Coordinates of C-alpha atoms in Angstrom, one line a residue:
Chain A
X651 CA 0.0 0.0 0.0
X652 CA 1.4 3.4 -1.0
X653 CA 0.1 6.7 0.3
X654 CA 1.3 10.3 -0.2
X655 CA 1.7 12.4 2.9
X656 CA 2.1 16.1 2.1
X657 CA 1.2 18.0 5.3
X658 CA 3.2 18.4 8.5
X659 CA -0.2 18.3 10.3
X660 CA -1.1 14.9 9.0
X661 CA -1.8 12.6 12.1
X662 CA 0.5 10.0 10.7
X663 CA 3.4 12.5 10.8
X664 CA 2.5 13.3 14.4
X665 CA 2.3 9.6 15.4
X666 CA 5.6 8.7 13.8
X667 CA 7.4 11.8 15.2
X668 CA 6.0 10.9 18.7
X669 CA 8.1 7.7 18.6
X670 CA 11.1 9.9 19.3
X671 CA 9.7 10.0 22.9
X672 CA 9.8 7.1 25.2
X673 CA 6.2 7.5 26.3
X674 CA 4.9 7.0 22.8
X675 CA 7.2 4.0 22.3
X676 CA 5.9 2.4 25.5
X677 CA 2.3 3.0 24.6
X678 CA 2.5 1.8 21.0
X679 CA 5.3 -0.8 21.2
X680 CA 6.8 0.8 18.1
X681 CA 10.1 2.5 17.4
X682 CA 11.9 4.5 14.6
X683 CA 14.9 3.5 12.6
X684 CA 16.5 5.8 10.0
X685 CA 18.7 5.4 7.0
X686 CA 19.0 3.0 4.1
X687 CA 21.9 1.1 5.7
X688 CA 20.1 0.4 9.0
X689 CA 16.8 -0.5 7.4
X690 CA 18.5 -2.8 4.9
X691 CA 20.4 -4.4 7.8
X692 CA 17.0 -4.9 9.5
X693 CA 15.5 -6.5 6.4
X694 CA 18.4 -8.9 6.0
X695 CA 17.8 -9.9 9.6
X696 CA 14.2 -10.5 8.9
X697 CA 12.6 -7.3 10.2
X698 CA 10.2 -5.5 7.9
X699 CA 8.9 -2.0 8.8
X700 CA 5.3 -1.5 9.7
X701 CA 5.6 1.8 7.9
X702 CA 8.2 2.8 5.4
X703 CA 8.6 6.5 5.0
X704 CA 10.5 7.6 1.9
X705 CA 10.9 10.6 -0.5
X706 CA 9.6 10.6 -4.0
X707 CA 13.2 10.8 -5.3
X708 CA 14.2 7.5 -3.8
X709 CA 11.4 5.5 -5.5
X710 CA 13.7 3.7 -7.9
X711 CA 16.5 2.8 -5.6
X712 CA 16.7 -1.0 -5.6
X713 CA 17.2 -1.2 -1.8
X714 CA 14.3 1.1 -1.2
X715 CA 12.2 -1.1 -3.5
X716 CA 13.1 -4.2 -1.5
X717 CA 12.1 -2.4 1.7
X718 CA 8.8 -1.3 0.1
X719 CA 7.9 -4.8 -0.9
X720 CA 8.4 -6.0 2.7
X721 CA 6.8 -3.0 4.4
X722 CA 3.2 -3.0 5.8
X723 CA 2.6 0.3 4.1
X724 CA 4.7 2.9 2.3
X725 CA 4.3 6.6 2.9
X726 CA 5.8 8.9 0.3
X727 CA 6.6 12.4 1.7
X728 CA 8.8 15.4 1.3
X729 CA 12.5 15.7 2.5
X730 CA 11.2 18.4 5.0
X731 CA 8.8 16.1 6.6
X732 CA 11.3 13.3 6.7
X733 CA 13.7 15.7 8.4
X734 CA 11.1 16.5 11.0
X735 CA 10.6 12.8 11.7
X736 CA 14.2 12.1 12.0
X737 CA 15.2 15.2 13.9
X738 CA 18.1 15.7 11.5
X739 CA 18.6 18.5 9.0
X740 CA 20.0 16.1 6.6
X741 CA 17.8 13.0 6.9
X742 CA 18.5 9.7 5.1
X743 CA 16.3 8.7 2.2
X744 CA 14.1 6.4 4.3
X745 CA 12.7 6.0 7.8
X746 CA 10.9 3.0 9.2
X747 CA 8.5 2.4 12.0
X748 CA 9.0 -1.0 13.6
X749 CA 7.4 -3.1 16.3
X750 CA 9.6 -3.3 19.3
X751 CA 11.0 -6.7 20.1
X752 CA 13.0 -8.1 23.0
X753 CA 14.1 -11.5 23.9
X754 CA 13.0 -12.9 27.3
X755 CA 16.0 -14.0 29.3
X756 CA 14.6 -17.5 29.5
X757 CA 14.6 -17.8 25.7
X758 CA 18.2 -16.7 25.3
X759 CA 20.3 -19.5 23.8
X760 CA 23.7 -19.0 25.3
X761 CA 25.3 -21.6 23.1
X762 CA 24.6 -19.4 20.1
X763 CA 27.7 -17.3 20.7
X764 CA 31.0 -17.3 22.6
X765 CA 30.7 -13.7 23.7
X766 CA 27.8 -11.9 25.3
X767 CA 27.8 -8.3 26.4
X768 CA 26.1 -7.3 29.7
X769 CA 25.5 -3.6 30.4
X770 CA 24.5 -2.5 33.9
X771 CA 22.7 0.8 34.2
X772 CA 24.2 2.1 31.0
X773 CA 22.4 5.4 30.8
X774 CA 23.7 7.0 27.6
X775 CA 21.8 5.9 24.5
X776 CA 24.8 6.5 22.3
X777 CA 26.9 4.2 24.5
X778 CA 24.2 1.6 24.4
X779 CA 23.9 1.7 20.6
X780 CA 27.7 1.7 20.2
X781 CA 27.8 -1.4 22.5
X782 CA 25.3 -3.2 20.3
X783 CA 27.4 -2.3 17.3
X784 CA 30.5 -3.6 19.0
X785 CA 28.6 -6.8 19.9
X786 CA 27.8 -7.4 16.2
X787 CA 31.5 -6.8 15.4
X788 CA 32.9 -9.3 17.8
X789 CA 30.3 -11.9 17.0
X790 CA 28.5 -11.5 20.3
X791 CA 25.1 -13.1 20.6
X792 CA 23.5 -10.1 22.1
X793 CA 23.4 -7.4 24.8
X794 CA 21.8 -8.1 28.2
X795 CA 20.6 -4.9 29.8
X796 CA 20.6 -4.9 33.6
X797 CA 18.7 -2.4 35.8
X798 CA 17.9 1.1 34.5
X799 CA 19.6 1.3 31.1
X800 CA 18.9 3.7 28.3
X801 CA 16.1 2.6 26.0
X802 CA 17.7 0.4 23.2
X803 CA 14.8 1.5 20.9
X804 CA 15.5 5.2 21.3
X805 CA 16.4 7.1 18.1
X806 CA 19.9 7.8 19.4
X807 CA 20.6 4.1 20.4
X808 CA 19.2 2.7 17.2
X809 CA 21.3 5.2 15.2
X810 CA 24.5 4.5 17.1
X811 CA 23.8 0.7 16.7
X812 CA 24.2 1.1 12.9
X813 CA 21.7 -1.7 12.5
X814 CA 22.9 -4.0 15.3
X815 CA 19.6 -3.4 17.0
X816 CA 18.3 -5.9 14.5
X817 CA 21.2 -8.4 14.6
X818 CA 22.0 -8.6 18.3
X819 CA 19.6 -10.2 20.8
X820 CA 18.4 -7.6 23.3
X821 CA 17.4 -8.7 26.7
X822 CA 16.1 -6.5 29.5
X823 CA 16.3 -8.0 33.0
X824 CA 17.5 -7.3 36.5
X825 CA 20.6 -8.6 38.4
X826 CA 18.9 -11.3 40.5
X827 CA 17.2 -12.9 37.5
X828 CA 20.3 -12.6 35.4
X829 CA 22.5 -14.3 37.9
X830 CA 20.0 -17.1 38.5
X831 CA 19.8 -17.7 34.7
X832 CA 23.6 -17.4 34.3
X833 CA 24.3 -20.0 37.0
X834 CA 21.9 -22.4 35.4
X835 CA 24.3 -23.2 32.6
X836 CA 27.9 -22.6 31.5
X837 CA 29.4 -19.1 31.3
X838 CA 32.1 -17.0 32.8
X839 CA 31.0 -13.6 34.1
X840 CA 33.8 -11.0 33.8
X841 CA 33.4 -7.5 35.2
X842 CA 35.6 -4.5 34.4
X843 CA 36.4 -2.8 37.7
X844 CA 38.8 -0.5 39.5
X845 CA 38.7 -2.8 42.5
X846 CA 41.1 -5.4 41.2
X847 CA 44.8 -5.8 40.3
X848 CA 44.1 -8.4 37.5
X849 CA 45.2 -7.0 34.2
X850 CA 42.7 -7.8 31.5
X851 CA 45.3 -9.3 29.3
X852 CA 46.7 -11.6 32.1
X853 CA 43.3 -13.3 32.6
X854 CA 42.0 -16.3 30.7
X855 CA 38.5 -16.2 29.3
X856 CA 36.3 -19.2 29.0
X857 CA 33.5 -19.3 26.4
X858 CA 30.8 -18.3 26.7
X859 CA 32.2 -15.2 28.2
X860 CA 29.8 -12.6 29.6
X861 CA 31.5 -9.2 29.5
X862 CA 30.0 -6.9 32.2
X863 CA 30.3 -3.2 32.2
X864 CA 28.9 -0.9 34.9
X865 CA 27.2 2.5 34.9
X866 CA 29.0 5.4 33.3
X867 CA 29.7 7.3 36.5
X868 CA 29.3 4.8 39.3
X869 CA 30.8 1.6 37.8
X870 CA 29.4 -1.7 39.1
X871 CA 27.8 -2.0 42.5
X872 CA 30.0 -3.9 45.0
X873 CA 27.5 -6.7 45.4
X874 CA 27.4 -7.3 41.7
X875 CA 31.2 -7.4 41.6
X876 CA 31.1 -10.1 44.2
X877 CA 28.9 -12.2 42.0
X878 CA 31.5 -12.1 39.1
X879 CA 33.8 -15.0 38.3
X880 CA 36.5 -12.6 37.6
X881 CA 37.2 -8.8 37.8
X882 CA 39.8 -7.3 35.5
X883 CA 41.1 -3.8 34.7
X884 CA 42.6 -2.1 31.8
X885 CA 45.9 -0.3 32.2
X886 CA 45.3 3.4 32.8
X887 CA 48.4 5.4 32.0
X888 CA 47.1 8.9 32.4
X889 CA 45.3 11.1 34.9
X890 CA 41.9 9.5 34.5
X891 CA 40.9 6.3 36.2
X892 CA 38.3 5.0 33.7
X893 CA 37.4 4.7 30.1
X894 CA 34.1 5.6 28.4
X895 CA 31.8 2.7 29.1
X896 CA 31.3 1.8 25.5
X897 CA 35.0 1.9 24.9
X898 CA 35.8 -0.2 28.0
X899 CA 33.3 -2.8 26.8
X900 CA 34.8 -2.8 23.3
X901 CA 38.4 -3.1 24.5
X902 CA 37.4 -6.0 26.8
X903 CA 35.3 -7.7 24.1
X904 CA 38.2 -7.6 21.6
X905 CA 40.5 -9.1 24.1
X906 CA 38.1 -12.0 24.6
X907 CA 37.7 -12.4 20.9
X908 CA 41.5 -12.3 20.4
X909 CA 42.0 -15.0 23.0
X910 CA 39.3 -17.2 21.3
X911 CA 41.0 -16.5 17.9
X912 CA 44.4 -17.7 19.3
X913 CA 42.8 -20.9 20.6
X914 CA 41.3 -21.6 17.2
X915 CA 44.6 -20.8 15.4
X916 CA 46.9 -22.7 17.6
Chain B
X566 CA 37.2 38.5 43.2
X567 CA 33.8 37.2 44.1
X568 CA 30.5 38.4 42.7
X569 CA 26.9 37.3 43.1
X570 CA 24.8 36.8 39.9
X571 CA 21.1 36.5 40.6
X572 CA 19.4 37.2 37.3
X573 CA 19.1 35.2 34.1
X574 CA 19.3 38.4 32.2
X575 CA 22.7 39.3 33.6
X576 CA 25.1 39.9 30.6
X577 CA 27.7 37.6 32.2
X578 CA 25.1 34.8 32.1
X579 CA 24.4 35.6 28.5
X580 CA 28.2 35.7 27.6
X581 CA 28.9 32.4 29.3
X582 CA 26.0 30.6 27.8
X583 CA 26.9 31.9 24.4
X584 CA 30.1 29.8 24.6
X585 CA 28.0 26.7 24.0
X586 CA 28.0 28.0 20.4
X587 CA 31.0 27.7 18.1
X588 CA 30.6 31.3 16.9
X589 CA 31.1 32.8 20.4
X590 CA 34.0 30.5 21.1
X591 CA 35.7 31.6 17.9
X592 CA 35.1 35.3 18.6
X593 CA 36.2 35.2 22.3
X594 CA 38.8 32.4 22.3
X595 CA 37.0 31.0 25.3
X596 CA 35.3 27.7 26.1
X597 CA 33.2 26.1 28.9
X598 CA 34.0 23.1 31.1
X599 CA 31.6 21.7 33.6
X600 CA 31.8 19.6 36.8
X601 CA 34.2 19.4 39.7
X602 CA 36.0 16.4 38.4
X603 CA 36.9 18.0 35.0
X604 CA 37.7 21.4 36.5
X605 CA 40.0 19.8 39.1
X606 CA 41.7 17.8 36.4
X607 CA 42.3 21.1 34.6
X608 CA 43.7 22.7 37.7
X609 CA 46.1 19.8 38.3
X610 CA 47.3 20.2 34.7
X611 CA 47.9 23.9 35.3
X612 CA 44.8 25.4 33.8
X613 CA 42.8 27.9 35.9
X614 CA 39.4 29.2 34.9
X615 CA 39.1 32.8 33.8
X616 CA 35.6 32.6 35.5
X617 CA 34.5 30.1 38.0
X618 CA 30.8 29.7 38.3
X619 CA 29.5 28.0 41.5
X620 CA 26.5 27.7 43.7
X621 CA 26.3 29.2 47.2
X622 CA 26.0 25.6 48.6
X623 CA 29.4 24.5 47.2
X624 CA 31.4 27.3 49.0
X625 CA 33.0 25.1 51.6
X626 CA 34.0 22.2 49.3
X627 CA 37.8 22.0 49.4
X628 CA 38.2 21.3 45.7
X629 CA 35.9 24.3 45.0
X630 CA 38.0 26.4 47.3
X631 CA 41.2 25.4 45.4
X632 CA 39.5 26.3 42.1
X633 CA 38.4 29.6 43.6
X634 CA 41.9 30.5 44.7
X635 CA 43.2 29.9 41.1
X636 CA 40.3 31.5 39.2
X637 CA 40.4 35.0 37.7
X638 CA 37.0 35.7 39.2
X639 CA 34.3 33.7 41.0
X640 CA 30.6 34.1 40.2
X641 CA 28.2 32.8 42.8
X642 CA 24.8 31.9 41.3
X643 CA 21.7 29.8 41.6
X644 CA 21.5 26.1 40.5
X645 CA 18.9 27.2 38.0
X646 CA 21.3 29.6 36.3
X647 CA 24.1 27.1 36.4
X648 CA 21.7 24.6 34.8
X649 CA 21.0 27.2 32.0
X650 CA 24.7 27.6 31.4
X651 CA 25.4 23.9 31.3
X652 CA 22.3 22.9 29.3
X653 CA 21.8 20.1 31.8
X654 CA 18.8 19.7 34.2
X655 CA 21.2 18.4 36.8
X656 CA 24.3 20.5 36.5
X657 CA 27.5 19.9 38.5
X658 CA 28.4 22.2 41.3
X659 CA 30.8 24.2 39.2
X660 CA 31.4 25.5 35.7
X661 CA 34.5 27.2 34.4
X662 CA 35.2 29.6 31.5
X663 CA 38.7 29.0 30.1
X664 CA 40.9 30.4 27.4
X665 CA 41.2 28.1 24.4
X666 CA 44.6 26.6 23.8
X667 CA 46.0 24.5 21.0
X668 CA 49.5 23.3 20.3
X669 CA 51.0 24.3 17.0
X670 CA 52.2 21.2 15.2
X671 CA 55.7 22.6 15.0
X672 CA 55.9 22.7 18.8
X673 CA 54.7 19.2 19.3
X674 CA 57.4 17.1 21.0
X675 CA 56.8 13.6 19.6
X676 CA 59.4 12.1 21.9
X677 CA 57.1 12.9 24.8
X678 CA 55.0 9.8 24.3
X679 CA 55.1 6.5 22.5
X680 CA 51.5 6.8 21.2
X681 CA 49.7 9.6 19.4
X682 CA 46.2 9.6 18.2
X683 CA 45.3 11.1 14.9
X684 CA 41.7 11.8 13.9
X685 CA 40.7 12.7 10.4
X686 CA 37.4 14.5 9.9
X687 CA 36.0 13.1 13.1
X688 CA 32.7 14.9 13.1
X689 CA 31.0 13.8 16.3
X690 CA 32.0 15.8 19.3
X691 CA 31.3 12.9 21.6
X692 CA 33.6 10.7 19.6
X693 CA 36.3 13.4 19.7
X694 CA 36.0 13.8 23.5
X695 CA 36.0 10.1 24.0
X696 CA 39.1 9.8 21.9
X697 CA 40.9 12.4 24.1
X698 CA 39.8 10.4 27.1
X699 CA 41.2 7.2 25.5
X700 CA 44.4 9.1 24.7
X701 CA 44.9 10.0 28.3
X702 CA 44.2 6.3 29.3
X703 CA 46.8 4.8 27.0
X704 CA 49.4 7.4 27.9
X705 CA 49.2 9.1 24.5
X706 CA 50.8 12.5 24.1
X707 CA 47.9 14.1 22.4
X708 CA 45.3 14.1 19.7
X709 CA 46.1 15.5 16.3
X710 CA 43.1 16.7 14.4
X711 CA 43.2 16.6 10.6
X712 CA 40.7 18.3 8.3
X713 CA 37.3 19.3 9.4
X714 CA 36.9 17.7 12.8
X715 CA 34.4 18.5 15.5
X716 CA 35.4 21.4 17.8
X717 CA 37.5 19.9 20.7
X718 CA 36.4 22.8 22.8
X719 CA 32.6 22.3 22.3
X720 CA 30.7 21.5 25.5
X721 CA 30.0 17.9 24.3
X722 CA 33.6 17.2 23.5
X723 CA 34.9 18.7 26.7
X724 CA 32.3 16.7 28.7
X725 CA 33.1 13.4 26.9
X726 CA 36.9 14.0 27.4
X727 CA 36.3 13.8 31.2
X728 CA 39.2 16.3 31.7
X729 CA 41.5 14.9 29.0
X730 CA 41.0 18.2 27.1
X731 CA 43.5 19.5 29.7
X732 CA 46.0 16.7 29.8
X733 CA 46.2 15.7 26.1
X734 CA 47.9 18.0 23.6
X735 CA 45.5 19.1 21.0
X736 CA 46.8 20.0 17.5
X737 CA 44.7 21.2 14.6
X738 CA 46.3 20.8 11.2
X739 CA 45.7 19.5 7.7
X740 CA 47.1 16.4 6.0
X741 CA 49.9 18.0 4.0
X742 CA 51.3 19.7 7.0
X743 CA 50.9 16.7 9.2
X744 CA 52.7 14.4 6.7
X745 CA 55.5 16.9 6.2
X746 CA 56.0 17.2 10.0
X747 CA 55.7 13.4 10.6
X748 CA 58.4 12.6 8.0
X749 CA 60.7 15.0 9.5
X750 CA 61.3 12.7 12.4
X751 CA 60.7 9.1 13.7
X752 CA 57.2 7.8 13.8
X753 CA 55.1 5.0 12.3
X754 CA 51.7 6.0 10.8
X755 CA 49.1 3.3 11.2
X756 CA 45.7 3.7 9.7
X757 CA 42.7 1.5 10.3
X758 CA 41.0 0.6 7.1
X759 CA 38.8 -1.8 5.3
X760 CA 41.2 -1.9 2.3
X761 CA 43.8 -4.3 3.8
X762 CA 44.1 -7.9 4.9
X763 CA 46.5 -7.1 7.7
X764 CA 45.0 -8.1 11.1
X765 CA 45.7 -5.4 13.7
X766 CA 47.2 -8.1 16.0
X767 CA 49.5 -9.5 13.4
X768 CA 51.3 -6.2 12.8
X769 CA 54.2 -4.8 14.8
X770 CA 54.1 -1.3 16.0
X771 CA 57.1 0.9 16.4
X772 CA 57.2 3.8 18.8
X773 CA 56.2 6.6 18.5
X774 CA 53.1 5.1 16.8
X775 CA 50.6 7.4 15.3
X776 CA 47.2 5.7 15.3
X777 CA 45.1 7.2 12.5
X778 CA 41.3 6.9 12.3
X779 CA 39.1 8.3 9.5
X780 CA 35.8 10.0 9.3
X781 CA 32.8 8.2 10.9
X782 CA 31.0 7.5 7.6
X783 CA 33.6 7.8 4.9
X784 CA 36.7 6.3 6.6
X785 CA 40.1 7.6 5.3
X786 CA 40.6 9.1 1.9
X787 CA 42.5 6.7 -0.4
X788 CA 45.4 9.2 -0.9
X789 CA 45.8 9.4 2.9
X790 CA 45.8 5.6 3.2
X791 CA 48.6 5.6 0.6
X792 CA 50.7 7.8 2.9
X793 CA 50.4 5.4 5.8
X794 CA 53.3 3.1 6.8
X795 CA 50.8 0.4 7.6
X796 CA 47.1 -0.3 7.2
X797 CA 45.4 -2.7 9.5
X798 CA 41.9 -3.9 10.2
X799 CA 40.1 -5.4 13.2
X800 CA 38.3 -8.7 12.8
X801 CA 34.6 -8.0 12.1
X802 CA 32.5 -11.1 12.9
X803 CA 29.0 -9.8 12.3
X804 CA 27.0 -8.0 9.6
X805 CA 28.5 -4.6 9.9
X806 CA 31.8 -3.7 8.3
X807 CA 33.0 -1.1 10.8
X808 CA 33.2 0.0 14.4
X809 CA 32.3 3.3 15.9
X810 CA 35.3 5.6 15.2
X811 CA 36.1 6.3 18.9
X812 CA 35.8 2.5 19.6
X813 CA 38.1 1.7 16.7
X814 CA 40.6 4.2 17.9
X815 CA 40.6 2.7 21.4
X816 CA 40.8 -0.9 20.3
X817 CA 43.8 0.0 18.1
X818 CA 45.4 2.2 20.8
X819 CA 45.2 -0.6 23.4
X820 CA 46.8 -3.0 21.0
X821 CA 49.7 -0.6 20.5
X822 CA 50.0 -0.1 24.3
X823 CA 49.8 -3.9 24.9
X824 CA 52.6 -4.5 22.4
X825 CA 54.7 -1.8 24.0
X826 CA 54.0 -3.3 27.5
X827 CA 55.1 -6.8 26.3
X828 CA 58.4 -5.3 25.0
X829 CA 59.0 -3.7 28.3
X830 CA 58.2 -6.8 30.3
X831 CA 60.1 -9.4 28.2

C-alpha cells in the first residue's frame, strides 16, 4: 500500500514523530529507525517496517524497492517532513516504523555465541547503541541490559547501533534474574572494575564469556562485583581512572575475541 | 574576586551561555568546562578558569576552594542559572570559562610519548571527546586533528573528554602539513582501514606510533591511506563492516599499548 503524505499536520506524521519520545514508544510498542543502511540491515535480519517513509526521489533505488515490498505500508513524503521525523537537518532517504522486540532471558540460547555483552545501568543511549554495534562486530550473541539502562529502541541508540539493534539479541532484566539464569548453565562472568589488580590481558576467558560493564559514572555495585567470576582492569596510564563505558566494553570484548581466535589458530 | 549573579538576564550569564555555540567560542577564544572532576583535572594540569561559576552551597568544598583561589574571578549563582549555562537539568556544582589553547604542530614534541592519536574528519564531538579520554588512558601524548573535525572545545567534546582536554595536547592541522611534519622525524603512521588484509594483531608497531582513524561514515581518503606506513583492520564477525570511530581508535590504541607493554616486560 502506498500513500502520499504532504502536510506536516497529518496525524501519521505526528504519530511517527512521537516515537522519538519514550512515552509513545511504550504506549504503542513501536520505534523508529532511519537510513537505508540500517533499514536494509533490518530487512536482511528478517525485520520489515510496519511503515516505510521515503521521499519521491528514492522510488527507484533497488534497496528502497526491496524495503517497500516488505513494508506494511509505504508513505511517500517530502524531505522536509522526513527531516522533521528524523530530527536531523540532513535525513536519510528512508525511515521505518517497527514493532519493538526483546528476547525474554529464559529464551536466550547462550550456546549461540561465545561472547555476550552485559551492560548494567548504561544510561547514555549513544553508549548503548555503540555497544550493540560492537557486539555485532565481535560476533557476540546479544546485549543483556541490567537495571535502569537507556532505551535500546530510542532514536539515538538505534542510530548508534548502525543496524545492530536488528542483529543482536536484546534482553532486559535485573541482576537477580540474570545471575539465576547465568548459573543455570555454562558461562564466565567477567566484570571490568577499578577494584582489582588483575590485568585484563593476564586473565583467561572461557566461552561463553559474559563481559559486564557498569554504569558510566558509578561503575558496578560492589555486590554485583562479588557475583562475578573474575574482575579485571585495563591499564590506565594517564590522569583519569576510567574509560568511556562503550570503549571499555569494546576493549574487553576484543581481548576476549582475540584469545578465542588464538585458541582456534593454535 | 567574588560576585553574586542572581538574574538570568545578567550579561555575564548571556556571555557564558553563548560559549555553547561555536561562533562565540571563535570570537572570544574561550570555552566552557563543567563539573568538579573535570575542572579539578584542569587545575592539576595547570589550567585555571578565567571565570569560576559555582552555587552558594558549594562554597565550603575543598576542591571548589582550590579552584576559587586559582580562578580569575568567581561568580556565585543559583542552581537554575548554572543549569541554564550547562544545558543540563542536573548541572554539576561548578562551571568554568577557560581560554582556548591549542598546540601548533611545529611545537609538538613527539618524543614525549610512544602513542599519538590522529583523527581525520572526526565529526562527532562525543567521539572526539571520548578519543581524548582514551588518549589519556593509554598514555598518548595528544590528539592530532586533521581536516574538518568537531570542535574539541565544544561542550559535548569537553564533557566526553572527562578532563583529558586539559591533559592531552590538541593539535589542529591538515594532511599535507601533518605528513611533512611526521616525515621530519621518527614515527610509524598506522591507519585503520577496510582496504587491507593485515590483522591489527598480526602487525608490529614501532614507537612513536601514530594511530590514525578516519571519518565516521567515509573512513580515510584513499590518498591518505597511501601515505600510511601500515594499514590494519580489526576482525569483524558480524553483519557490519566497521566500528564506531572512537571505539576503533581505542581498540587500536590498546593493541599498540599492549605490544609496548610486552616489549617492556620481556
